[in-house]
Short mmCIF file of C-alpha atoms in Angstrom, two decimals:
data_model
loop_
_atom_site.label_atom_id
_atom_site.label_comp_id
_atom_site.label_asym_id
_atom_site.label_seq_id
_atom_site.Cartn_x
_atom_site.Cartn_y
_atom_site.Cartn_z
CA MET A 12 -20.04 4.39 -49.94
CA SER A 13 -22.36 2.87 -47.34
CA ASP A 14 -20.10 -0.17 -46.99
CA LEU A 15 -17.08 2.07 -46.50
CA LEU A 16 -18.73 4.22 -43.85
CA GLY A 17 -20.22 1.21 -42.10
CA GLN A 18 -16.92 -0.60 -41.82
CA LEU A 19 -15.06 2.53 -40.75
CA ARG A 20 -17.63 3.24 -38.03
CA ALA A 21 -17.16 -0.28 -36.67
CA GLY A 22 -13.66 0.62 -35.47
CA LEU A 23 -13.73 4.39 -35.02
CA PRO A 24 -15.45 6.82 -32.66
CA ALA A 25 -18.13 8.96 -34.27
CA GLU A 26 -16.13 12.16 -33.84
CA ALA A 27 -13.28 10.72 -35.93
CA LEU A 28 -15.41 10.68 -39.10
CA ILE A 29 -16.36 13.71 -41.20
CA THR A 30 -18.87 13.15 -44.01
CA ASP A 31 -20.40 16.61 -44.51
CA PRO A 32 -19.42 17.49 -48.12
CA ASP A 33 -18.99 21.16 -47.26
CA VAL A 34 -16.42 20.20 -44.61
CA THR A 35 -14.69 17.40 -46.50
CA ALA A 36 -14.18 19.78 -49.44
CA SER A 37 -11.91 21.88 -47.22
CA TYR A 38 -9.56 18.87 -46.97
CA ALA A 39 -9.23 18.44 -50.75
CA HIS A 40 -6.21 20.71 -51.36
CA ASP A 41 -2.89 21.72 -49.95
CA MET A 42 -1.48 25.17 -50.84
CA ALA A 43 -0.22 24.42 -54.36
CA SER A 44 -1.61 26.02 -57.52
CA PHE A 45 -2.40 24.15 -60.74
CA CYS A 46 -2.89 20.82 -58.96
CA ASP A 47 -6.03 18.77 -59.55
CA ALA A 48 -7.92 17.32 -56.61
CA GLY A 49 -10.93 15.08 -56.20
CA ALA A 50 -13.75 15.03 -53.67
CA PRO A 51 -13.04 12.83 -50.62
CA ALA A 52 -15.67 10.26 -49.67
CA VAL A 53 -14.84 10.77 -46.01
CA VAL A 54 -12.25 12.45 -43.79
CA VAL A 55 -10.93 10.43 -40.86
CA LEU A 56 -9.10 12.02 -37.92
CA PRO A 57 -7.64 9.16 -35.88
CA ARG A 58 -6.08 9.55 -32.46
CA THR A 59 -4.44 6.13 -32.09
CA VAL A 60 -2.27 3.75 -34.09
CA GLU A 61 -5.02 1.12 -33.86
CA GLN A 62 -7.46 3.50 -35.51
CA VAL A 63 -5.04 4.12 -38.38
CA GLN A 64 -4.63 0.36 -38.78
CA HIS A 65 -8.40 -0.06 -38.91
CA VAL A 66 -8.66 2.56 -41.66
CA MET A 67 -6.00 0.85 -43.76
CA ARG A 68 -7.49 -2.64 -43.29
CA THR A 69 -10.87 -1.30 -44.33
CA ALA A 70 -9.44 0.54 -47.32
CA THR A 71 -7.56 -2.56 -48.44
CA ALA A 72 -10.63 -4.79 -48.09
CA LEU A 73 -12.77 -2.39 -50.13
CA ARG A 74 -9.99 -1.22 -52.50
CA VAL A 75 -10.48 2.44 -51.57
CA PRO A 76 -7.58 4.91 -51.99
CA VAL A 77 -6.22 6.68 -48.91
CA VAL A 78 -4.58 10.11 -48.92
CA PRO A 79 -2.55 10.92 -45.76
CA GLN A 80 -2.51 14.55 -44.67
CA GLY A 81 -0.88 16.78 -42.11
CA ALA A 82 -1.59 20.50 -41.88
CA ARG A 83 -1.90 20.87 -45.68
CA THR A 84 0.79 23.55 -45.82
CA GLY A 85 2.56 21.71 -48.66
CA LEU A 86 3.30 23.40 -51.97
CA SER A 87 3.26 20.53 -54.48
CA GLY A 88 -0.22 18.99 -54.28
CA ALA A 89 1.13 15.95 -52.43
CA ALA A 90 -1.77 16.09 -49.94
CA ASN A 91 -4.50 16.63 -52.53
CA ALA A 92 -7.46 14.27 -52.34
CA SER A 93 -8.24 11.64 -54.96
CA GLU A 94 -11.85 11.25 -56.08
CA GLY A 95 -13.77 9.09 -53.61
CA CYS A 96 -10.79 8.58 -51.33
CA VAL A 97 -10.43 8.40 -47.58
CA VAL A 98 -8.53 11.47 -46.42
CA LEU A 99 -6.54 10.35 -43.39
CA SER A 100 -5.74 13.51 -41.45
CA LEU A 101 -3.20 12.87 -38.71
CA VAL A 102 -3.41 16.26 -36.99
CA LYS A 103 -5.13 14.80 -33.88
CA MET A 104 -2.17 12.49 -33.23
CA ASP A 105 -0.23 15.36 -31.71
CA ARG A 106 1.48 14.05 -28.58
CA ILE A 107 5.15 14.45 -27.74
CA LEU A 108 5.71 11.02 -26.22
CA GLU A 109 9.25 11.43 -24.91
CA ILE A 110 12.17 13.85 -24.72
CA SER A 111 15.46 12.30 -23.61
CA PRO A 112 18.33 14.71 -22.87
CA VAL A 113 20.71 11.77 -22.36
CA ASP A 114 19.92 10.00 -25.63
CA ARG A 115 19.24 13.36 -27.32
CA ILE A 116 16.06 12.14 -28.95
CA ALA A 117 12.40 13.07 -29.07
CA VAL A 118 9.65 10.56 -29.78
CA VAL A 119 6.59 12.18 -31.33
CA GLU A 120 3.34 11.49 -33.10
CA PRO A 121 2.96 12.84 -36.66
CA GLY A 122 0.54 15.67 -35.82
CA VAL A 123 2.98 17.53 -33.56
CA ILE A 124 3.56 21.08 -34.85
CA ASN A 125 7.19 21.80 -35.68
CA ALA A 126 7.37 24.95 -33.53
CA VAL A 127 5.68 23.18 -30.59
CA LEU A 128 8.37 20.49 -30.64
CA THR A 129 11.12 23.10 -30.93
CA ARG A 130 9.90 24.97 -27.86
CA ALA A 131 9.41 21.77 -25.87
CA VAL A 132 12.95 20.51 -26.46
CA ASN A 133 14.37 23.99 -25.80
CA GLU A 134 13.14 23.60 -22.22
CA HIS A 135 15.59 20.70 -21.88
CA GLY A 136 18.51 22.64 -23.35
CA LEU A 137 18.07 20.83 -26.68
CA HIS A 138 17.34 21.88 -30.24
CA TYR A 139 15.42 20.39 -33.19
CA PRO A 140 16.99 22.20 -36.16
CA PRO A 141 14.68 21.66 -39.20
CA ASP A 142 12.59 24.84 -39.40
CA PRO A 143 10.47 25.29 -42.55
CA SER A 144 9.04 28.76 -43.05
CA SER A 145 5.64 27.33 -42.05
CA TRP A 146 7.08 25.97 -38.79
CA GLU A 147 4.31 27.53 -36.68
CA THR A 148 1.68 25.46 -38.50
CA CYS A 149 3.30 22.52 -40.32
CA THR A 150 3.45 19.08 -38.71
CA ILE A 151 6.35 16.73 -38.14
CA GLY A 152 4.56 14.05 -40.15
CA GLY A 153 4.22 16.41 -43.08
CA ASN A 154 7.87 17.44 -42.71
CA ILE A 155 8.86 13.77 -42.88
CA GLY A 156 6.59 13.10 -45.85
CA THR A 157 8.20 15.85 -47.93
CA ALA A 158 11.69 15.78 -46.38
CA SER A 159 11.34 19.45 -45.47
CA GLY A 160 14.21 21.87 -45.09
CA GLY A 161 14.29 25.35 -43.61
CA LEU A 162 16.39 28.41 -42.96
CA CYS A 163 19.09 26.67 -40.92
CA CYS A 164 19.85 23.83 -43.34
CA VAL A 165 23.12 25.36 -44.46
CA LYS A 166 24.64 24.36 -41.11
CA TYR A 167 22.31 21.76 -39.64
CA GLY A 168 20.85 19.87 -42.59
CA VAL A 169 17.32 18.80 -43.51
CA THR A 170 14.62 16.66 -41.89
CA ALA A 171 16.02 13.39 -43.26
CA GLU A 172 19.16 13.83 -41.16
CA TYR A 173 17.14 13.90 -37.93
CA VAL A 174 14.79 10.96 -38.40
CA LEU A 175 16.32 7.98 -36.60
CA GLY A 176 13.35 5.63 -36.62
CA LEU A 177 9.69 5.37 -37.55
CA ASP A 178 6.56 3.42 -36.79
CA VAL A 179 4.64 3.06 -40.04
CA VAL A 180 1.23 1.55 -40.75
CA LEU A 181 1.47 -0.21 -44.10
CA ALA A 182 -1.22 -0.32 -46.76
CA ASP A 183 -2.64 -3.60 -45.45
CA GLY A 184 -2.74 -2.38 -41.84
CA ARG A 185 0.42 -4.05 -40.56
CA LEU A 186 2.67 -2.01 -38.26
CA LEU A 187 6.31 -1.70 -39.27
CA THR A 188 9.04 -0.34 -37.00
CA THR A 189 12.17 0.95 -38.72
CA GLY A 190 15.45 2.41 -37.56
CA ARG A 191 16.67 2.88 -34.02
CA ARG A 192 16.94 5.01 -30.88
CA THR A 193 20.71 4.69 -30.73
CA ALA A 194 23.35 7.14 -31.95
CA LYS A 195 24.59 4.58 -34.48
CA GLY A 196 23.01 1.67 -36.33
CA VAL A 197 23.47 0.02 -39.74
CA ALA A 198 21.38 -3.13 -39.47
CA GLY A 199 19.77 -3.98 -42.82
CA TYR A 200 18.52 -1.67 -45.51
CA ASP A 201 17.81 1.88 -44.42
CA LEU A 202 14.03 1.76 -44.64
CA THR A 203 13.71 4.85 -42.47
CA ARG A 204 15.31 7.04 -45.12
CA LEU A 205 13.09 5.40 -47.73
CA PHE A 206 9.95 6.67 -46.00
CA VAL A 207 11.34 10.18 -45.52
CA GLY A 208 10.27 12.13 -48.59
CA SER A 209 7.93 9.40 -49.86
CA GLU A 210 4.92 11.72 -49.58
CA GLY A 211 2.71 9.11 -47.91
CA SER A 212 2.95 6.77 -50.89
CA LEU A 213 4.59 3.86 -49.02
CA GLY A 214 2.95 3.93 -45.57
CA ILE A 215 1.44 6.08 -42.83
CA VAL A 216 3.95 7.43 -40.31
CA VAL A 217 2.39 7.16 -36.83
CA LYS A 218 5.47 7.72 -34.67
CA ALA A 219 8.94 9.17 -35.19
CA VAL A 220 12.19 9.02 -33.25
CA LEU A 221 14.00 12.29 -33.91
CA ALA A 222 17.59 13.24 -33.20
CA LEU A 223 18.21 16.41 -31.20
CA LYS A 224 21.17 18.75 -30.88
CA PRO A 225 22.38 20.78 -27.91
CA GLN A 226 20.71 24.16 -27.95
CA PRO A 227 23.13 26.61 -29.64
CA PRO A 228 23.76 30.18 -28.50
CA ARG A 229 21.39 32.84 -29.79
CA GLN A 230 22.41 33.69 -33.32
CA LEU A 231 23.56 37.09 -34.47
CA ALA A 232 22.83 38.24 -38.02
CA LEU A 233 23.86 40.82 -40.57
CA ALA A 234 22.21 42.22 -43.68
CA ALA A 235 24.23 43.06 -46.78
CA GLU A 236 22.88 45.12 -49.69
CA PHE A 237 24.10 44.41 -53.22
CA PRO A 238 23.74 46.28 -56.50
CA SER A 239 23.02 43.02 -58.34
CA ALA A 240 21.97 39.47 -57.66
CA ALA A 241 25.20 38.33 -59.30
CA ALA A 242 27.26 40.20 -56.70
CA ALA A 243 25.24 38.68 -53.85
CA CYS A 244 25.73 35.19 -55.29
CA ASP A 245 29.46 35.88 -55.61
CA ALA A 246 29.49 36.74 -51.90
CA VAL A 247 27.78 33.44 -51.11
CA CYS A 248 30.47 31.55 -53.00
CA ARG A 249 33.23 33.46 -51.21
CA ILE A 250 31.68 32.75 -47.80
CA MET A 251 31.40 29.02 -48.44
CA GLU A 252 34.78 28.76 -50.15
CA ARG A 253 36.50 30.27 -47.09
CA GLY A 254 35.04 27.53 -44.91
CA HIS A 255 32.57 29.57 -42.88
CA THR A 256 29.65 27.69 -41.31
CA PRO A 257 26.82 30.20 -40.89
CA SER A 258 23.65 29.06 -39.20
CA LEU A 259 21.73 30.88 -41.90
CA LEU A 260 22.59 32.32 -45.31
CA GLU A 261 19.53 33.66 -47.11
CA LEU A 262 18.96 35.81 -50.17
CA MET A 263 16.01 38.04 -51.11
CA ASP A 264 15.81 39.75 -54.47
CA ARG A 265 14.44 43.26 -55.07
CA THR A 266 10.91 42.03 -55.82
CA THR A 267 10.80 40.08 -52.57
CA VAL A 268 12.18 42.96 -50.50
CA HIS A 269 9.53 45.31 -51.92
CA ALA A 270 6.79 42.76 -51.22
CA VAL A 271 7.86 42.32 -47.59
CA ASN A 272 7.97 46.06 -47.06
CA ALA A 273 4.55 46.51 -48.66
CA MET A 274 2.99 43.88 -46.44
CA ALA A 275 4.69 44.53 -43.11
CA GLY A 276 6.50 47.85 -43.33
CA MET A 277 9.76 46.21 -42.30
CA GLY A 278 11.90 49.09 -43.55
CA LEU A 279 14.16 46.88 -45.64
CA PRO A 280 16.32 48.84 -48.12
CA GLU A 281 14.24 49.16 -51.30
CA SER A 282 17.22 50.47 -53.28
CA THR A 283 18.87 47.06 -53.12
CA GLU A 284 18.87 44.59 -56.00
CA ALA A 285 19.60 41.72 -53.62
CA LEU A 286 19.68 41.47 -49.84
CA LEU A 287 21.84 38.81 -48.22
CA LEU A 288 21.16 37.74 -44.64
CA CYS A 289 23.85 35.83 -42.78
CA ALA A 290 23.81 34.60 -39.18
CA PHE A 291 26.12 32.72 -36.83
CA ASP A 292 25.32 30.89 -33.60
CA THR A 293 28.97 30.36 -32.70
CA PRO A 294 30.60 31.37 -29.39
CA ASP A 295 31.90 34.57 -31.03
CA PRO A 296 29.33 35.48 -33.71
CA ALA A 297 30.45 39.12 -33.94
CA SER A 298 33.90 38.04 -35.12
CA ASP A 299 32.43 35.63 -37.67
CA LEU A 300 30.07 38.31 -38.96
CA ALA A 301 32.94 40.76 -39.33
CA ALA A 302 34.80 38.27 -41.51
CA VAL A 303 31.73 37.63 -43.63
CA GLY A 304 31.02 41.35 -43.86
CA ALA A 305 34.49 41.90 -45.32
CA LEU A 306 33.82 39.19 -47.92
CA CYS A 307 30.52 40.82 -48.82
CA THR A 308 32.22 44.18 -49.27
CA ALA A 309 34.87 42.57 -51.46
CA ALA A 310 32.10 41.06 -53.59
CA GLY A 311 30.56 44.49 -54.14
CA ALA A 312 28.13 45.04 -51.26
CA THR A 313 27.10 48.67 -51.01
CA GLU A 314 26.27 48.39 -47.31
CA VAL A 315 26.80 45.80 -44.60
CA VAL A 316 24.78 46.20 -41.41
CA PRO A 317 25.38 43.80 -38.50
CA ALA A 318 22.53 43.41 -36.01
CA GLU A 319 23.32 44.86 -32.62
CA ASP A 320 21.67 42.10 -30.63
CA ALA A 321 19.59 38.92 -30.83
CA ALA A 322 16.31 40.87 -30.97
CA GLU A 323 17.41 42.83 -34.03
CA SER A 324 18.66 39.60 -35.60
CA GLU A 325 15.26 38.02 -35.07
CA LEU A 326 13.58 40.93 -36.88
CA LEU A 327 15.75 40.25 -39.92
CA LEU A 328 14.86 36.56 -39.82
CA GLN A 329 11.17 37.40 -39.47
CA ALA A 330 11.43 39.45 -42.66
CA ARG A 331 12.83 36.42 -44.46
CA ARG A 332 10.21 34.07 -42.99
CA MET A 333 7.38 36.22 -44.29
CA ALA A 334 8.82 36.46 -47.82
CA LEU A 335 6.53 33.86 -49.42
CA THR A 336 3.45 35.25 -47.69
CA ALA A 337 4.37 38.73 -48.91
CA LEU A 338 4.81 37.55 -52.49
CA GLU A 339 1.40 35.88 -52.31
CA ALA A 340 -0.08 39.35 -51.74
CA VAL A 341 1.43 40.74 -54.97
CA LYS A 342 -1.18 39.05 -57.17
CA SER A 343 -4.18 36.80 -56.64
CA ALA A 344 -2.17 33.59 -57.02
CA THR A 345 1.38 32.25 -56.89
CA MET A 346 3.36 29.26 -58.06
CA ILE A 347 6.29 28.63 -55.73
CA ASP A 348 9.22 26.67 -57.07
CA ASP A 349 12.08 25.17 -55.06
CA VAL A 350 14.77 24.35 -57.57
CA CYS A 351 18.10 23.56 -55.95
CA VAL A 352 21.37 24.03 -57.84
CA PRO A 353 25.05 23.71 -56.94
CA ARG A 354 26.13 26.83 -55.03
CA SER A 355 28.53 27.69 -57.83
CA LYS A 356 25.55 27.94 -60.20
CA LEU A 357 23.38 30.12 -57.95
CA GLY A 358 24.16 33.31 -59.90
CA ALA A 359 23.26 31.64 -63.20
CA MET A 360 20.01 30.40 -61.68
CA LEU A 361 18.94 33.87 -60.57
CA ALA A 362 20.00 35.47 -63.86
CA GLY A 363 18.11 32.83 -65.81
CA THR A 364 15.00 33.29 -63.68
CA ALA A 365 15.09 37.05 -64.28
CA ALA A 366 15.28 36.40 -68.02
CA ILE A 367 12.30 34.04 -67.79
CA ALA A 368 10.30 36.69 -65.94
CA GLU A 369 11.05 39.19 -68.71
CA LYS A 370 10.26 36.67 -71.45
CA PHE A 371 6.81 35.93 -70.05
CA ASP A 372 6.13 39.48 -68.79
CA LEU A 373 5.54 38.26 -65.23
CA THR A 374 6.50 39.26 -61.72
CA ILE A 375 8.76 36.53 -60.31
CA GLY A 376 10.26 37.16 -56.90
CA VAL A 377 13.13 35.01 -55.67
CA CYS A 378 14.08 34.22 -52.11
CA ALA A 379 16.62 31.50 -51.50
CA HIS A 380 18.38 29.37 -48.96
CA ALA A 381 21.49 30.67 -50.64
CA GLY A 382 23.94 28.61 -48.61
CA ASP A 383 22.27 25.47 -49.98
CA GLY A 384 21.72 26.71 -53.52
CA ASN A 385 18.00 26.15 -52.89
CA THR A 386 16.01 28.85 -54.70
CA HIS A 387 12.32 29.69 -54.37
CA PRO A 388 11.31 31.54 -57.53
CA THR A 389 7.72 32.63 -56.90
CA VAL A 390 5.59 33.36 -59.94
CA CYS A 391 2.92 35.96 -59.13
CA PHE A 392 -0.11 36.02 -61.44
CA ASP A 393 -3.81 36.76 -61.78
CA HIS A 394 -5.59 33.40 -61.67
CA LEU A 395 -8.69 34.96 -63.29
CA ASP A 396 -6.67 35.93 -66.38
CA PRO A 397 -6.38 32.81 -68.60
CA ASP A 398 -3.44 34.13 -70.60
CA GLU A 399 -1.50 35.19 -67.52
CA SER A 400 -2.21 31.84 -65.89
CA ARG A 401 -0.92 30.07 -69.01
CA ARG A 402 2.24 32.17 -68.98
CA ALA A 403 2.72 31.47 -65.28
CA ARG A 404 2.61 27.72 -65.82
CA ALA A 405 4.98 27.95 -68.78
CA SER A 406 7.46 30.08 -66.82
CA PHE A 407 7.35 27.62 -63.93
CA ASP A 408 8.31 24.78 -66.28
CA GLU A 409 11.15 26.81 -67.78
CA ILE A 410 12.52 27.51 -64.31
CA MET A 411 12.62 23.78 -63.57
CA ALA A 412 14.28 23.10 -66.93
CA LEU A 413 16.87 25.75 -66.11
CA GLY A 414 17.59 24.10 -62.78
CA LEU A 415 18.21 20.73 -64.41
CA GLU A 416 20.43 22.32 -67.06
CA LEU A 417 22.56 23.78 -64.27
CA GLY A 418 23.05 20.37 -62.66
CA GLY A 419 20.36 20.84 -60.03
CA THR A 420 17.17 19.15 -58.93
CA ILE A 421 13.50 20.06 -59.38
CA THR A 422 12.83 20.09 -55.64
CA GLY A 423 15.08 20.75 -52.68
CA GLU A 424 12.45 20.52 -49.95
CA HIS A 425 8.83 20.90 -51.15
CA GLY A 426 8.43 17.48 -52.75
CA VAL A 427 7.01 16.32 -56.07
CA GLY A 428 3.31 15.69 -55.42
CA VAL A 429 1.14 16.39 -58.44
CA LEU A 430 2.87 19.57 -59.52
CA LYS A 431 6.20 18.09 -60.60
CA LYS A 432 5.34 14.53 -61.66
CA GLU A 433 6.38 15.06 -65.25
CA TRP A 434 9.63 16.66 -64.17
CA LEU A 435 10.51 13.88 -61.73
CA ALA A 436 10.54 11.46 -64.64
CA ARG A 437 12.88 13.76 -66.55
CA GLU A 438 15.24 14.05 -63.60
CA LEU A 439 15.33 10.35 -62.67
CA GLY A 440 15.31 8.87 -66.17
CA GLU A 441 13.50 5.77 -67.35
CA THR A 442 15.49 3.28 -65.25
CA GLY A 443 15.16 5.40 -62.10
CA VAL A 444 11.38 5.67 -62.46
CA GLU A 445 11.07 1.94 -63.13
CA LEU A 446 12.96 1.06 -59.95
CA GLN A 447 10.98 3.55 -57.85
CA ARG A 448 7.71 2.13 -59.13
CA GLY A 449 8.96 -1.31 -58.13
CA ILE A 450 9.60 -0.07 -54.58
CA LYS A 451 6.10 1.42 -54.48
CA ALA A 452 4.61 -1.91 -55.58
CA ALA A 453 6.50 -3.80 -52.86
CA PHE A 454 4.99 -1.65 -50.10
CA ASP A 455 1.62 -0.90 -51.68
CA PRO A 456 0.78 -3.59 -54.27
CA LEU A 457 -2.80 -2.37 -54.73
CA GLY A 458 -1.71 1.22 -55.27
CA LEU A 459 -4.04 2.61 -52.61
CA LEU A 460 -1.69 5.00 -50.81
CA ASN A 461 -1.75 8.55 -52.19
CA PRO A 462 -2.34 7.48 -55.79
CA GLY A 463 -1.38 9.79 -58.62
CA LYS A 464 1.48 11.42 -56.76
CA LEU A 465 5.22 11.35 -57.60
CA PHE A 466 4.92 9.31 -60.83
#
């Protein structure tokens, strides 16, 4: 320990090191339940690339594991500390280095908050689409590490589609530049995509070149009430089959609607079994919403209510954004899944989840990026009740098994981390895991970067 601290201090300012155990303990976990974490030896908050390189050279020389962190808003344990590790928190590297309206790119450090970047590029008439529900607090580096999604993915795609290039500090302290600043580029293997979603296991992202879009018109939304989740999922299939491109297509089940109302008094219709939110940012959103409203009615919607203006639309979206927070208030703890299935299987996924909730006698609320087939079943339980905690964990596993049976994946946007390691192996198969471990070894032969995550 003394050697580690001594060598770190040789290349870092005093304020960059935290050794107080009461403080370092607060860096041990992200927001996931049922994920083990160790006690960090030290927390480092670098401000420069050179400082990150110094940390990695020191860690390599002393064979000390390093766990990269952003804002710790993750939901899979990917940012959890290993025993005796260096926690490398990148939140102080928070500069927007460049915004280019001509090239339609932003160059940022990893600690930039998603919402801060969005507002900054909006001032240039540009838009950065990925918008996780935690966008007011999560960092771009964390979004890259877990390949985050968001509410607008149905039209604009996920984080991976906006990362053009990266500067990455490797395990031995070398600096690697990947990708490009240009609109096109296919030189060599696509190492940039390899780092996106790698959960800090291959290198430390210290700079990102991000693609931007022209700022779209303000979106207009509608809410549609359904007598069953099956009817709402049928409406989703009809909307996508007819070729509509909504900027948002979200679903909240009855449990989620009740939770949001209980927390915020939003006045959402508590008689509904499923509430579908759809929005368009097209030149004529009212016309698009009318067409979608007709499809919802044909699928069995009992009421379709278009927002009258952008402000009312934003209220609907705020209700959806607070869904997970509201479900967290139902019981003392939650386990939040993010199983993604083909859109055509969305109804079966929700029906199966409801059956699992009944089987284990648990409250499981579901909100979903319905246009992507990406569901967030949220298991609500009392963490002080051992039997209820056991049932919660078992139900979570059955939900993932259901997703795989329906041709889906165990994670659409939250990542694997500690929580889903066993399930990643099931999804990838023996050969897939073997090849991924080989990639890990090529970048991190000593296994120092975020050990114990993924596989």
